[in-house]
CSV table of C-alpha atoms in Angstrom, one decimal:
chain,number,residue,atom,x,y,z
A,1,SER,CA,-22.9,-3.8,-21.8
A,2,TYR,CA,-23.1,-2.7,-18.2
A,3,VAL,CA,-21.2,0.5,-17.4
A,4,LEU,CA,-19.8,1.6,-14.0
A,5,THR,CA,-19.0,5.3,-13.5
A,6,GLN,CA,-16.5,6.6,-10.9
A,7,PRO,CA,-15.2,10.1,-10.3
A,8,PRO,CA,-11.6,10.4,-11.6
A,9,SER,CA,-10.4,11.8,-8.3
A,10,VAL,CA,-11.3,12.5,-4.7
A,11,SER,CA,-9.3,14.5,-2.2
A,12,VAL,CA,-9.5,14.4,1.5
A,13,ALA,CA,-7.6,15.7,4.5
A,14,PRO,CA,-6.0,13.2,7.0
A,15,GLY,CA,-8.4,12.1,9.7
A,16,LYS,CA,-11.5,13.0,7.6
A,17,THR,CA,-13.9,10.7,5.7
A,18,ALA,CA,-13.5,9.9,2.1
A,19,ARG,CA,-16.5,8.7,0.0
A,20,ILE,CA,-15.9,7.2,-3.4
A,21,THR,CA,-18.9,6.5,-5.6
A,22,CYS,CA,-19.6,3.9,-8.3
A,23,GLY,CA,-22.7,4.6,-10.4
A,24,GLY,CA,-24.5,2.1,-12.5
A,25,ASN,CA,-28.1,1.4,-13.7
A,26,ASN,CA,-29.9,-0.2,-10.8
A,27,ILE,CA,-26.5,-1.2,-9.3
A,28,GLY,CA,-28.3,-1.8,-6.0
A,29,SER,CA,-29.6,-5.1,-7.4
A,30,LYS,CA,-26.0,-6.3,-7.9
A,31,SER,CA,-23.2,-7.2,-5.6
A,32,VAL,CA,-20.4,-4.6,-5.7
A,33,HIS,CA,-16.7,-5.3,-4.9
A,34,TRP,CA,-14.0,-2.8,-4.3
A,35,TYR,CA,-10.2,-2.9,-4.9
A,36,GLN,CA,-7.3,-0.7,-3.8
A,37,GLN,CA,-4.3,-0.4,-6.0
A,38,LYS,CA,-1.1,1.5,-5.0
A,39,PRO,CA,1.5,2.5,-7.6
A,40,GLY,CA,3.4,-0.4,-8.9
A,41,GLN,CA,1.4,-3.0,-7.0
A,42,ALA,CA,-1.4,-5.4,-7.8
A,43,PRO,CA,-4.9,-4.6,-6.8
A,44,VAL,CA,-6.1,-5.7,-3.3
A,45,LEU,CA,-9.7,-6.6,-2.4
A,46,VAL,CA,-11.0,-4.2,0.3
A,47,ILE,CA,-14.7,-4.8,0.2
A,48,TYR,CA,-16.8,-7.6,-1.3
A,49,TYR,CA,-20.6,-8.2,-1.5
A,50,ASP,CA,-21.2,-4.4,-1.0
A,51,SER,CA,-20.0,-4.2,2.5
A,52,ASP,CA,-18.0,-7.2,3.7
A,53,ARG,CA,-14.3,-6.8,4.6
A,54,PRO,CA,-11.7,-9.4,3.9
A,55,SER,CA,-9.5,-10.3,6.9
A,56,GLY,CA,-6.7,-7.8,7.3
A,57,ILE,CA,-8.7,-4.9,6.0
A,58,PRO,CA,-9.2,-2.1,8.6
A,59,GLU,CA,-12.7,-1.4,9.9
A,60,ARG,CA,-12.2,2.1,8.6
A,61,PHE,CA,-13.2,0.7,5.2
A,62,SER,CA,-16.9,0.2,4.6
A,63,GLY,CA,-19.3,0.0,1.8
A,64,SER,CA,-22.9,0.5,0.9
A,65,ASN,CA,-25.1,0.0,-2.2
A,66,SER,CA,-28.5,1.2,-3.1
A,67,GLY,CA,-30.4,2.5,-6.1
A,68,ASN,CA,-28.0,3.6,-8.8
A,69,THR,CA,-25.0,4.2,-6.6
A,70,ALA,CA,-22.6,2.1,-4.5
A,71,THR,CA,-20.2,3.9,-2.1
A,72,LEU,CA,-16.9,3.0,-0.6
A,73,THR,CA,-16.3,4.9,2.6
A,74,ILE,CA,-12.9,5.3,4.3
A,75,SER,CA,-13.1,6.8,7.7
A,76,ARG,CA,-10.2,8.5,9.5
A,77,VAL,CA,-8.2,8.6,6.3
A,78,GLU,CA,-4.5,8.0,6.6
A,79,ALA,CA,-1.7,8.9,4.2
A,80,GLY,CA,-1.3,5.2,3.5
A,81,ASP,CA,-4.8,5.1,2.0
A,82,GLU,CA,-3.7,7.1,-1.0
A,83,ALA,CA,-4.3,4.9,-4.0
A,84,ASP,CA,-6.5,4.1,-6.9
A,85,TYR,CA,-9.8,2.5,-6.1
A,86,TYR,CA,-11.9,0.4,-8.4
A,87,CYS,CA,-15.4,-1.0,-8.2
A,88,GLN,CA,-16.4,-4.2,-9.9
A,89,VAL,CA,-19.6,-6.1,-10.6
A,90,TRP,CA,-20.6,-9.2,-12.5
A,91,ASP,CA,-22.9,-8.5,-15.4
A,92,SER,CA,-25.2,-11.5,-15.5
A,93,SER,CA,-26.7,-10.6,-18.9
A,94,SER,CA,-23.3,-11.1,-20.6
A,95,ASP,CA,-21.4,-13.2,-18.0
A,96,HIS,CA,-18.7,-10.5,-18.1
A,97,GLN,CA,-16.9,-8.9,-15.2
A,98,VAL,CA,-17.1,-5.1,-15.3
A,99,PHE,CA,-14.7,-2.6,-13.6
A,100,GLY,CA,-15.3,1.0,-13.0
A,101,GLY,CA,-12.8,3.5,-14.4
A,102,GLY,CA,-11.1,4.0,-11.1
A,103,THR,CA,-10.8,6.8,-8.6
A,104,LYS,CA,-7.5,8.3,-7.5
A,105,LEU,CA,-7.7,9.1,-3.8
A,106,THR,CA,-5.4,11.9,-2.7
A,107,VAL,CA,-4.7,12.6,0.9
A,108,LEU,CA,-4.0,16.3,1.3
B,1,GLU,CA,-0.2,-18.8,1.7
B,2,VAL,CA,-1.9,-18.2,-1.6
B,3,GLN,CA,0.5,-17.3,-4.4
B,4,LEU,CA,0.0,-16.5,-8.1
B,5,VAL,CA,3.0,-16.0,-10.2
B,6,GLU,CA,2.6,-14.8,-13.8
B,7,SER,CA,5.2,-15.3,-16.5
B,8,GLY,CA,5.6,-15.1,-20.3
B,9,GLY,CA,5.3,-11.4,-20.9
B,10,GLY,CA,7.6,-9.5,-23.2
B,11,LEU,CA,8.0,-7.5,-26.4
B,12,VAL,CA,6.1,-8.8,-29.4
B,13,LYS,CA,5.4,-7.3,-32.8
B,14,PRO,CA,1.9,-6.4,-34.0
B,15,GLY,CA,0.2,-9.6,-35.3
B,16,GLY,CA,2.5,-11.8,-33.2
B,17,SER,CA,1.6,-14.3,-30.5
B,18,LEU,CA,2.5,-14.8,-26.9
B,19,ARG,CA,1.5,-17.3,-24.2
B,20,LEU,CA,1.2,-16.2,-20.6
B,21,SER,CA,1.3,-18.6,-17.7
B,22,CYS,CA,0.2,-18.3,-14.1
B,23,ALA,CA,1.5,-20.7,-11.5
B,24,ALA,CA,-0.7,-21.1,-8.5
B,25,SER,CA,0.1,-22.4,-5.0
B,26,GLY,CA,-1.2,-22.4,-1.5
B,27,PHE,CA,-4.8,-23.4,-2.3
B,28,THR,CA,-6.8,-26.1,-4.1
B,29,PHE,CA,-6.5,-24.7,-7.6
B,30,SER,CA,-9.0,-27.1,-9.1
B,31,SER,CA,-11.7,-25.7,-6.9
B,32,TYR,CA,-11.6,-22.1,-8.1
B,33,SER,CA,-12.5,-20.2,-11.2
B,34,MET,CA,-9.6,-18.1,-12.5
B,35,ASN,CA,-9.4,-14.9,-14.5
B,36,TRP,CA,-7.0,-12.7,-16.5
B,37,VAL,CA,-7.3,-8.9,-15.9
B,38,ARG,CA,-5.1,-6.4,-17.7
B,39,GLN,CA,-4.1,-2.8,-17.1
B,40,ALA,CA,-2.8,-0.6,-19.9
B,41,PRO,CA,-0.1,1.9,-18.9
B,42,GLY,CA,-1.6,4.7,-16.9
B,43,LYS,CA,-5.1,3.2,-17.4
B,44,GLY,CA,-7.7,1.3,-15.3
B,45,LEU,CA,-8.4,-2.3,-14.9
B,46,GLU,CA,-10.0,-4.3,-17.7
B,47,TRP,CA,-11.3,-7.8,-17.3
B,48,VAL,CA,-10.0,-10.1,-20.1
B,49,SER,CA,-11.2,-13.7,-19.6
B,50,SER,CA,-12.5,-16.2,-17.1
B,51,ILE,CA,-12.5,-20.0,-16.8
B,52,SER,CA,-14.4,-22.1,-14.4
B,53,SER,CA,-12.8,-24.7,-12.1
B,54,SER,CA,-13.3,-27.6,-14.5
B,55,SER,CA,-12.9,-25.5,-17.7
B,56,SER,CA,-16.6,-26.0,-18.5
B,57,TYR,CA,-17.4,-22.3,-18.7
B,58,ILE,CA,-15.1,-19.8,-20.5
B,59,TYR,CA,-15.8,-16.2,-21.2
B,60,TYR,CA,-14.0,-13.4,-23.0
B,61,ALA,CA,-14.2,-9.6,-23.2
B,62,ASP,CA,-15.3,-8.5,-26.6
B,63,SER,CA,-12.0,-6.8,-27.1
B,64,VAL,CA,-10.1,-10.1,-27.1
B,65,LYS,CA,-12.7,-12.6,-28.3
B,66,GLY,CA,-11.5,-14.6,-31.2
B,67,ARG,CA,-7.9,-13.7,-30.6
B,68,PHE,CA,-7.2,-14.9,-27.0
B,69,THR,CA,-7.7,-18.4,-25.5
B,70,ILE,CA,-7.8,-19.1,-21.8
B,71,SER,CA,-7.0,-22.6,-20.5
B,72,ARG,CA,-5.9,-24.3,-17.3
B,73,ASP,CA,-4.2,-27.5,-16.2
B,74,ASN,CA,-5.4,-28.5,-12.8
B,75,ALA,CA,-2.8,-31.2,-12.5
B,76,LYS,CA,-0.1,-28.6,-12.9
B,77,ASN,CA,-1.9,-25.8,-10.9
B,78,SER,CA,-1.5,-23.6,-13.8
B,79,LEU,CA,-3.5,-21.0,-15.8
B,80,TYR,CA,-2.7,-19.9,-19.3
B,81,LEU,CA,-3.6,-17.2,-21.8
B,82,GLN,CA,-2.7,-17.7,-25.5
B,83,MET,CA,-2.7,-14.4,-27.2
B,84,ASN,CA,-2.7,-14.3,-31.0
B,85,SER,CA,-3.0,-11.4,-33.5
B,86,LEU,CA,-1.7,-9.0,-31.0
B,87,ARG,CA,-2.3,-5.3,-31.4
B,88,ALA,CA,-0.7,-2.2,-29.9
B,89,GLU,CA,-3.8,-1.7,-27.7
B,90,ASP,CA,-3.1,-5.1,-26.1
B,91,THR,CA,-0.1,-3.5,-24.4
B,92,ALA,CA,-0.7,-3.9,-20.7
B,93,VAL,CA,0.3,-5.6,-17.5
B,94,TYR,CA,-1.6,-8.8,-17.3
B,95,TYR,CA,-2.7,-10.1,-13.9
B,96,CYS,CA,-3.9,-13.5,-13.0
B,97,ALA,CA,-6.6,-13.4,-10.4
B,98,ARG,CA,-8.4,-16.1,-8.3
B,99,ALA,CA,-12.1,-15.7,-8.3
B,100,THR,CA,-14.5,-16.6,-5.5
B,101,THR,CA,-18.1,-17.1,-6.7
B,102,GLY,CA,-21.0,-16.7,-4.4
B,103,LEU,CA,-24.7,-17.1,-4.6
B,104,LEU,CA,-26.3,-16.3,-7.9
B,105,GLY,CA,-22.9,-16.3,-9.7
B,106,THR,CA,-21.6,-13.1,-8.5
B,107,THR,CA,-17.8,-13.1,-8.4
B,108,TYR,CA,-15.0,-11.2,-6.8
B,109,PHE,CA,-11.2,-11.5,-7.1
B,110,ASP,CA,-9.7,-12.3,-3.8
B,111,TYR,CA,-6.1,-12.9,-4.8
B,112,TRP,CA,-4.0,-11.4,-7.6
B,113,GLY,CA,-0.5,-12.1,-9.0
B,114,GLN,CA,2.0,-9.3,-9.4
B,115,GLY,CA,1.4,-9.2,-13.2
B,116,THR,CA,3.5,-9.6,-16.3
B,117,LEU,CA,4.0,-6.9,-18.9
B,118,VAL,CA,3.1,-7.4,-22.5
B,119,THR,CA,4.3,-4.8,-25.0
B,120,VAL,CA,3.1,-4.9,-28.5
B,121,SER,CA,5.3,-2.7,-30.7
B,122,SER,CA,7.2,-2.8,-34.0
């Protein structure tokens, strides 16, 4: 089955740029989606199709995907961005949805 | 406004059964695939099952295949998850999520419910 690998944690100072990676075999050939989850809340879609933003998501959130790594980039990080972030793809070989293990973003 | 409201969670003994429901509103339910995603306490998200708009295509994670059954009633705008032979490792918050499917079948979850907690313990 397809595996997505994320770093358990990323720390960043306010106003700086956070980059959260999602690794997978030839993930660049797949569409990657990203979710933000704050404590006690349901996940929220922040990026779909590698780099598209749903309405209401700040332009500070962006995504890229190439080779074996997809990246969620959060510019000008704010305290309110502190959350867990998950990447997700559809594994066409099994028709299963796959989530990465999640990355906890800490704003210092 | 899209709303997904789960219900049916609770405490159940190992080997027991539970049926979760998800009431949908604010969109044309019969036009969308729907999914169940769970999250064990302190753990990450795990996809559980998906069902296409007309129930023609149904998929399960290996961890629940043969024990869980997903279904929907488009007339009632409702999604269900029948969970049998429950195990301690099924303890989790279960989320109902609407899926939008694009070209080549790739799917993302654009709306989520608030979840319902299932606890499997003796």
